[in-house]
XYZ file of C-alpha atoms in Angstrom:
520
model
C -31.638 52.840 19.936
C -34.839 51.972 20.557
C -35.905 53.756 16.810
C -33.439 51.731 15.353
C -34.306 47.985 17.429
C -37.547 48.882 16.087
C -36.011 49.798 11.910
C -34.617 46.270 12.175
C -37.591 44.659 13.328
C -39.503 46.142 10.338
C -37.106 44.856 7.746
C -38.610 41.763 6.110
C -35.999 38.865 6.422
C -36.739 38.526 2.085
C -34.947 42.473 2.813
C -31.888 41.040 4.553
C -31.484 38.743 1.830
C -30.908 41.070 0.105
C -28.766 43.533 1.045
C -26.757 40.388 1.564
C -26.804 39.827 -2.503
C -26.124 44.347 -3.290
C -23.442 43.664 -0.370
C -21.635 40.813 -2.181
C -22.620 41.987 -5.546
C -20.844 45.119 -4.505
C -17.138 42.925 -3.258
C -17.667 40.860 -6.480
C -17.538 44.220 -8.384
C -14.641 45.338 -7.007
C -12.378 42.872 -6.383
C -9.866 41.604 -9.147
C -8.608 38.424 -7.801
C -11.484 36.300 -9.473
C -12.396 37.092 -13.167
C -15.534 34.591 -13.287
C -16.852 36.579 -10.318
C -15.822 39.827 -11.527
C -17.278 39.474 -14.315
C -20.596 37.859 -13.583
C -21.120 39.188 -10.011
C -22.675 37.095 -7.481
C -24.424 33.404 -9.752
C -20.055 32.916 -10.287
C -20.082 31.766 -7.421
C -22.516 28.656 -8.033
C -19.352 28.163 -11.056
C -16.602 27.982 -7.553
C -19.462 25.955 -5.557
C -19.584 23.560 -8.191
C -16.048 22.553 -8.406
C -15.339 22.063 -5.692
C -18.559 19.741 -5.067
C -17.459 18.360 -8.922
C -15.131 15.026 -6.799
C -18.458 13.674 -5.484
C -20.876 14.577 -7.958
C -18.920 12.367 -10.396
C -17.963 9.581 -7.928
C -21.610 8.695 -6.367
C -23.796 10.245 -9.261
C -21.790 10.836 -12.579
C -19.739 8.158 -13.042
C -20.163 4.400 -13.759
C -19.161 1.474 -11.641
C -16.128 1.094 -13.570
C -15.158 4.444 -14.347
C -13.467 5.783 -11.335
C -9.722 5.925 -10.314
C -7.363 5.099 -9.140
C -10.680 2.467 -7.744
C -13.892 2.490 -9.154
C -16.489 1.999 -7.388
C -17.026 -2.219 -8.188
C -13.422 -2.298 -6.954
C -14.447 -0.344 -3.529
C -17.799 -2.235 -3.021
C -16.067 -5.719 -2.971
C -13.306 -4.187 -0.150
C -16.580 -2.408 1.523
C -18.599 -5.658 1.151
C -15.816 -7.922 1.860
C -15.249 -6.178 5.000
C -18.227 -6.138 6.723
C -18.873 -10.049 5.916
C -21.624 -8.691 4.041
C -22.515 -10.640 0.663
C -19.591 -9.492 -2.083
C -20.875 -11.710 -4.873
C -22.571 -10.612 -8.413
C -25.745 -11.732 -9.937
C -26.577 -11.976 -13.407
C -23.233 -12.371 -14.869
C -19.973 -9.940 -15.239
C -20.061 -6.351 -15.938
C -16.904 -5.987 -17.507
C -16.292 -5.579 -21.013
C -14.067 -8.486 -21.061
C -12.110 -7.733 -24.235
C -10.428 -4.119 -23.883
C -7.144 -4.772 -23.235
C -5.163 -6.032 -20.304
C -8.524 -8.088 -19.437
C -6.490 -11.314 -16.930
C -8.081 -14.111 -17.397
C -7.386 -16.907 -15.506
C -7.390 -20.158 -16.618
C -9.264 -23.316 -14.873
C -8.157 -26.769 -14.934
C -11.438 -29.521 -15.378
C -10.730 -31.058 -12.212
C -9.851 -29.014 -9.708
C -7.424 -29.268 -6.837
C -9.763 -31.174 -4.297
C -7.883 -31.336 -0.257
C -7.426 -34.095 1.267
C -10.326 -34.213 4.806
C -7.419 -33.511 6.842
C -5.892 -30.611 4.960
C -5.082 -27.472 6.649
C -7.857 -25.724 4.477
C -10.364 -27.295 5.309
C -11.057 -26.512 8.001
C -8.709 -23.103 7.782
C -9.720 -21.932 4.669
C -7.913 -18.688 4.178
C -4.463 -19.428 5.855
C -1.911 -19.580 2.664
C 1.294 -18.673 4.515
C 4.103 -18.180 1.900
C 6.066 -20.247 0.134
C 9.638 -19.218 1.377
C 11.869 -18.075 4.289
C 13.707 -14.826 4.267
C 16.805 -15.228 5.259
C 17.194 -19.138 5.083
C 19.349 -18.470 1.971
C 22.337 -15.918 4.127
C 22.201 -18.079 7.174
C 20.660 -14.683 9.296
C 20.197 -15.368 12.904
C 16.717 -15.035 13.274
C 14.826 -16.219 9.238
C 10.851 -14.741 9.058
C 8.407 -17.283 6.936
C 5.237 -14.307 6.939
C 2.115 -16.815 8.062
C 0.375 -14.604 5.482
C 0.519 -14.233 1.553
C -0.949 -10.930 1.996
C 0.137 -7.836 4.506
C -0.217 -4.613 4.982
C 2.477 -2.726 3.365
C 4.315 0.609 4.090
C 2.048 3.141 5.604
C 3.480 5.505 8.181
C 2.051 6.812 11.459
C 1.959 10.702 10.965
C 0.056 9.685 6.822
C -1.901 8.148 8.838
C -3.556 8.571 11.938
C -3.275 7.106 15.207
C -6.169 5.255 14.983
C -6.016 4.201 11.587
C -2.600 2.365 12.687
C -4.437 0.677 15.357
C -6.977 -0.432 13.727
C -4.783 -2.291 11.142
C -2.228 -3.727 13.711
C -4.951 -4.577 15.444
C -6.392 -6.376 12.393
C -3.239 -7.468 10.814
C -2.981 -9.964 14.502
C -5.947 -11.478 14.149
C -5.079 -12.402 10.292
C -1.551 -13.160 10.696
C -0.635 -11.395 8.489
C 2.559 -8.274 8.893
C 2.292 -4.729 8.800
C 5.056 -2.586 7.952
C 5.526 0.414 9.445
C 6.646 2.666 6.457
C 9.510 5.148 6.760
C 7.829 7.005 9.692
C 9.535 4.830 12.318
C 7.794 2.452 15.029
C 4.952 4.184 16.576
C 3.213 2.916 19.479
C 0.397 2.406 17.407
C 2.080 -0.237 15.631
C 2.341 -2.551 18.470
C -0.613 -4.188 19.274
C 0.646 -7.497 18.611
C 1.579 -8.041 15.112
C 4.459 -9.113 13.341
C 6.246 -6.187 11.810
C 8.943 -4.444 8.904
C 10.790 -2.224 10.371
C 11.471 0.596 7.283
C 13.547 3.141 7.440
C 13.893 5.518 4.403
C 16.905 8.916 3.247
C 15.274 10.126 6.857
C 16.403 7.674 8.881
C 13.584 8.042 11.444
C 13.655 5.968 14.879
C 16.972 4.830 13.916
C 19.158 8.298 12.935
C 21.786 10.480 14.956
C 21.090 14.075 15.523
C 22.269 15.284 12.261
C 19.803 12.684 10.522
C 22.308 10.069 9.351
C 22.038 6.513 10.279
C 22.261 5.706 14.030
C 23.445 1.462 14.271
C 23.235 1.291 18.009
C 19.105 2.732 17.784
C 18.220 0.112 15.049
C 20.036 -2.548 17.189
C 18.474 -1.837 20.281
C 15.067 -1.516 18.339
C 15.138 -4.819 17.529
C 16.158 -6.012 20.536
C 13.134 -4.121 22.548
C 11.077 -5.209 20.194
C 11.155 -8.602 19.636
C 7.853 -8.939 16.986
C 10.173 -7.357 13.845
C 10.442 -9.568 12.302
C 12.262 -8.364 9.242
C 14.203 -4.993 7.901
C 13.432 -3.123 4.675
C 15.220 0.339 3.585
C 13.794 2.173 0.885
C 15.326 3.002 -2.120
C 12.288 4.395 -3.022
C 8.007 3.993 -3.607
C 6.066 3.372 -6.597
C 4.451 7.102 -5.987
C 7.132 9.455 -6.105
C 10.695 7.847 -6.413
C 13.806 10.053 -6.431
C 10.946 12.494 -4.854
C 12.755 13.039 -0.350
C 9.703 15.606 1.373
C 9.619 17.939 4.337
C 8.169 17.672 7.724
C 6.547 20.808 8.038
C 6.939 22.023 11.934
C 3.822 22.857 12.602
C 3.179 18.917 12.254
C 5.450 17.545 14.607
C 3.936 17.196 17.518
C 5.526 15.708 20.749
C 4.269 12.126 20.085
C 5.659 12.219 16.367
C 9.185 14.158 17.955
C 9.888 11.238 20.009
C 9.252 8.539 17.326
C 11.274 9.718 14.876
C 13.794 11.248 17.121
C 13.407 14.705 15.427
C 13.285 18.303 17.253
C 9.855 19.943 17.508
C 9.502 23.514 15.844
C 11.635 22.708 12.959
C 11.231 21.485 10.028
C 12.702 17.989 8.757
C 13.804 17.185 5.442
C 13.730 13.959 3.599
C 16.524 14.071 0.762
C 16.192 12.357 -2.754
C 18.676 10.397 -1.692
C 20.717 7.884 1.403
C 23.521 9.391 3.314
C 24.511 5.970 4.535
C 25.544 4.289 0.890
C 25.965 5.824 -2.492
C 26.265 2.824 -4.750
C 25.774 -0.381 -4.943
C 28.472 -2.167 -3.368
C 27.693 0.247 -0.991
C 24.604 -1.180 -0.895
C 25.339 -4.743 -0.530
C 27.485 -3.273 2.116
C 25.130 -1.322 4.197
C 22.410 -4.736 4.122
C 25.266 -7.017 5.525
C 26.348 -4.155 7.836
C 22.459 -4.471 9.610
C 21.798 -7.652 8.755
C 24.974 -9.243 10.965
C 24.364 -6.670 13.707
C 20.188 -7.440 14.145
C 19.991 -10.649 12.844
C 17.264 -10.281 10.929
C 16.087 -10.629 6.758
C 17.303 -7.007 5.543
C 15.126 -5.941 1.954
C 14.956 -3.038 0.647
C 11.832 -1.585 -1.154
C 11.829 0.480 -4.815
C 10.392 1.111 -8.396
C 11.358 0.259 -11.730
C 13.064 2.079 -14.324
C 16.518 2.253 -15.572
C 18.335 -1.371 -15.214
C 22.143 -0.576 -15.269
C 21.628 -0.431 -11.324
C 19.664 -3.224 -11.157
C 22.256 -5.525 -13.397
C 25.165 -3.572 -11.430
C 23.046 -5.627 -8.239
C 22.534 -8.747 -9.554
C 26.093 -8.664 -10.973
C 27.649 -8.485 -7.406
C 25.395 -10.686 -6.104
C 26.442 -14.110 -8.149
C 29.895 -12.463 -7.290
C 30.429 -11.807 -3.657
C 27.171 -14.280 -2.332
C 25.569 -11.772 -0.616
C 22.126 -9.536 -1.192
C 19.031 -8.472 -0.223
C 17.050 -11.179 1.744
C 13.910 -9.895 -0.257
C 12.904 -6.975 -2.518
C 9.832 -5.154 -2.977
C 8.942 -4.092 -6.236
C 6.885 -1.201 -6.187
C 4.669 -0.112 -9.203
C 3.852 3.604 -10.626
C 0.552 3.212 -9.883
C 1.164 3.040 -6.586
C 0.071 5.447 -3.671
C 1.079 7.953 -1.233
C -0.348 10.579 0.918
C 0.904 13.140 -1.141
C 3.022 13.558 -4.700
C 3.412 15.557 -7.711
C 1.298 15.120 -10.516
C 4.467 14.305 -12.803
C 5.954 11.421 -10.382
C 2.569 9.271 -9.612
C 1.982 9.912 -13.054
C 4.617 9.147 -15.242
C 8.212 8.413 -13.213
C 8.354 5.077 -12.210
C 7.180 2.269 -14.647
C 3.855 -0.046 -13.160
C 4.186 -2.946 -12.241
C 3.570 -5.589 -14.352
C 6.316 -4.024 -16.642
C 8.762 -3.244 -13.855
C 8.485 -6.721 -12.679
C 9.208 -8.434 -15.358
C 11.458 -7.110 -16.347
C 13.080 -7.116 -12.970
C 12.897 -11.414 -12.166
C 13.899 -12.062 -16.079
C 17.212 -10.734 -14.765
C 17.601 -12.694 -11.041
C 16.269 -15.883 -13.271
C 18.598 -15.184 -15.628
C 21.571 -14.967 -13.266
C 20.058 -17.641 -10.967
C 19.151 -16.114 -7.786
C 15.207 -16.219 -7.864
C 15.496 -18.611 -5.119
C 17.543 -16.112 -2.711
C 15.042 -14.168 -2.459
C 11.739 -13.219 -1.444
C 9.562 -11.048 -4.520
C 6.807 -9.090 -2.842
C 4.683 -6.993 -4.751
C 3.072 -3.983 -4.866
C 0.935 -1.449 -6.444
C -3.156 -1.741 -6.155
C -2.734 -5.930 -6.239
C -5.029 -6.403 -3.362
C -7.480 -8.208 -5.447
C -7.821 -12.383 -5.848
C -7.582 -11.774 -9.467
C -4.517 -9.057 -9.427
C -2.886 -11.416 -6.838
C -2.390 -13.972 -9.194
C -1.514 -12.721 -12.077
C 1.073 -11.369 -9.811
C 1.901 -14.669 -8.817
C 2.421 -16.190 -11.768
C 4.936 -13.970 -12.610
C 6.754 -14.541 -9.417
C 5.384 -12.728 -6.776
C 5.812 -14.361 -3.468
C 4.292 -11.818 -1.154
C 1.742 -9.244 -2.226
C 1.567 -5.641 -0.014
C -1.734 -4.155 -0.047
C -1.878 -0.487 1.304
C -5.008 1.882 -0.530
C -7.301 -1.593 -0.072
C -6.786 -1.790 3.723
C -7.997 1.744 4.134
C -11.020 1.205 2.042
C -11.564 -2.120 4.789
C -10.617 0.505 7.655
C -13.736 3.073 6.222
C -11.872 4.917 3.496
C -13.737 6.406 1.012
C -11.321 7.661 -1.740
C -12.078 11.338 -1.028
C -8.367 12.245 -2.470
C -8.151 14.187 -0.082
C -4.582 12.598 1.871
C -2.323 15.214 0.994
C -5.249 17.770 3.170
C -5.495 16.516 6.531
C -9.140 16.346 5.984
C -9.686 13.023 5.003
C -13.676 12.876 6.239
C -13.160 8.950 6.992
C -10.104 10.331 9.827
C -8.062 7.454 8.473
C -5.438 9.718 6.722
C -5.415 12.691 8.954
C -3.995 14.011 11.974
C -7.226 16.162 12.642
C -8.299 14.814 16.467
C -11.925 15.205 15.627
C -12.270 13.636 12.065
C -10.029 10.940 13.163
C -12.726 9.756 16.846
C -14.598 8.717 14.518
C -12.855 5.873 14.109
C -13.310 2.701 16.705
C -9.813 0.473 16.491
C -11.965 -2.325 17.641
C -14.553 -1.985 15.184
C -12.209 -1.253 12.201
C -9.200 -4.058 13.213
C -12.308 -7.012 12.614
C -12.510 -4.908 9.070
C -9.382 -5.443 8.145
C -9.676 -8.687 9.391
C -13.037 -9.728 7.040
C -10.841 -8.316 4.495
C -7.778 -10.240 4.190
C -10.178 -13.120 5.569
C -11.824 -13.092 2.285
C -9.043 -12.184 -0.593
C -6.856 -14.832 1.194
C -10.235 -17.140 0.956
C -10.602 -15.966 -3.037
C -6.943 -16.382 -3.601
C -6.773 -20.054 -2.576
C -10.116 -20.881 -4.085
C -9.473 -19.495 -7.806
C -5.894 -21.624 -6.653
C -7.103 -24.945 -6.159
C -9.906 -24.305 -9.370
C -6.579 -23.942 -11.472
C -5.287 -27.602 -9.564
C -2.942 -26.292 -7.474
C -2.397 -26.057 -3.544
C -0.563 -23.164 -2.983
C -0.861 -19.308 -5.121
C 3.383 -20.095 -6.032
C 2.561 -23.674 -7.754
C 1.008 -20.562 -10.210
C 3.095 -20.366 -13.837
C 3.437 -17.790 -16.787
C 0.394 -20.124 -19.228
C -1.931 -19.162 -16.145
C -2.912 -16.748 -16.685
C -3.854 -14.842 -20.325
C -4.361 -10.876 -21.222
C -6.607 -9.709 -23.118
C -5.193 -7.922 -26.742
C -8.773 -5.396 -27.401
C -8.950 -5.001 -30.322
C -6.843 -7.945 -31.749
C -10.246 -10.290 -30.388
C -7.970 -12.896 -29.264
C -6.007 -13.478 -25.433
C -2.171 -13.999 -24.854
C -0.844 -15.970 -21.853
C 1.559 -14.486 -19.755
C 4.659 -16.595 -20.149
C 4.501 -15.311 -24.446
C 3.473 -11.481 -23.522
C 6.437 -10.602 -21.077
C 8.486 -14.224 -22.629
C 9.753 -15.794 -19.752
C 8.671 -18.610 -17.674
C 8.670 -18.210 -13.780
C 11.274 -20.336 -11.779
C 9.699 -23.009 -9.560
C 9.398 -22.070 -6.340
C 10.480 -25.333 -3.686
C 7.354 -26.330 -1.805
C 5.883 -29.175 -0.874
C 2.831 -29.075 1.305
C 0.896 -26.433 3.175
C 1.324 -28.431 5.619
C 4.855 -28.636 5.365
C 5.248 -24.589 5.825
C 2.842 -24.451 8.403
C 5.145 -26.547 10.797
C 7.712 -24.552 9.561
C 10.263 -22.938 12.433
C 10.770 -19.836 11.140
C 6.869 -19.956 10.481
C 5.998 -15.539 11.873
C 9.167 -15.378 14.172
C 8.496 -19.050 16.138
C 11.174 -19.951 17.209
C 11.467 -16.469 19.362
C 8.708 -17.456 20.528
C 9.156 -20.009 22.160
């Protein structure tokens, strides 16, 4: 034993390194799983190391400020700076290629809108309620005017961590935004004071029977128990993976998730690609009316856009029967999710501008635009993108990934691996422990406030009091090689229907603002 210890002590450190490399060399040439390391023992491992850290190298060293997707460095920097109340200005002029196809130009007027001394925006520089009221046309018992034109899109607890959801909800309360639960149901972490839009999908989580079907009694009880639920959204599809269901593996179902979603533990939960509560457009309309009549809340749906035949049927029936959704969320195909097959994420469903333009024109032709609140979603969490959506006919903006960036997301693109280094899109307790909801909620509040403030400033520069007043001719788009710009009116060949708007003060005094009548 002493001789062995003496021998081991006598071997220099570099001897152990050579021994390790020799063992690795033997292992590489014997194994058949990886051709590169078999053909190039030892050095082949360098290739796999570089491949593994390649995204980080490109993100922080190789890619320029305007190169990355889904959000480039300049966009992320603006969100980070805004959320931290740092200098989010740019110096020495624009660094963007303004001749590139699709570049957005907003047309200012010679004499901007000037608020009167007693105007509410003189002191509340980011106050912009929605110009329409959800559920007013259909005479729902509890109509709802969102206090903010910018709100948090559907992101479930389970997809996001508990602390991320808590941070967003607390920030939304302070910012006056509503918080969409996503299809994972209403969790404890959503219950920190913000207005809630309750969403459910094909799994009916939180409002399901043991067999996985929709349970109206549970829906009614949920709404009665939690008065801050202001509206209900039926998820038909989302831009990142329309027509695709999902599987919640048994290994991910904690006791908390089991109780929230009303699913058993120890068993995979399947979210089918289609609903069981309805299978036709007439049945969808009946389903919406049934929920609205039982709960008293505005009811709408979320959908990506592709084929238009069912949209035509929907609008025809809305005219014929004088019923229909109180709001519709149009989700662009560029929208994101925690995990989606690349073929779905890249190629299924139209991008927001194309999909929204077709749906809005259809509603306009049938004189239905005043009956519906149009919610726009799909990388619109920046002033120019949001204003383009408003000029096309959107009434609200839902933001998801931009909200994640504001609370610390670094676009590591690992949402689907449960290893999010920022603790935002993971259920790993250690990783999410780095999120301080008190701090991060303030970050989201700052971002939402800055976004609304800049939207309002540009709106005033265009000569308007509220973004709902923007028209299709207020936004131009670069045609690229043709060396000229074209208005959205010319590109999409329609005029937006004017929204019934009196004044910002009128919106603020509305009895339905933020569910005000429920708090009285």
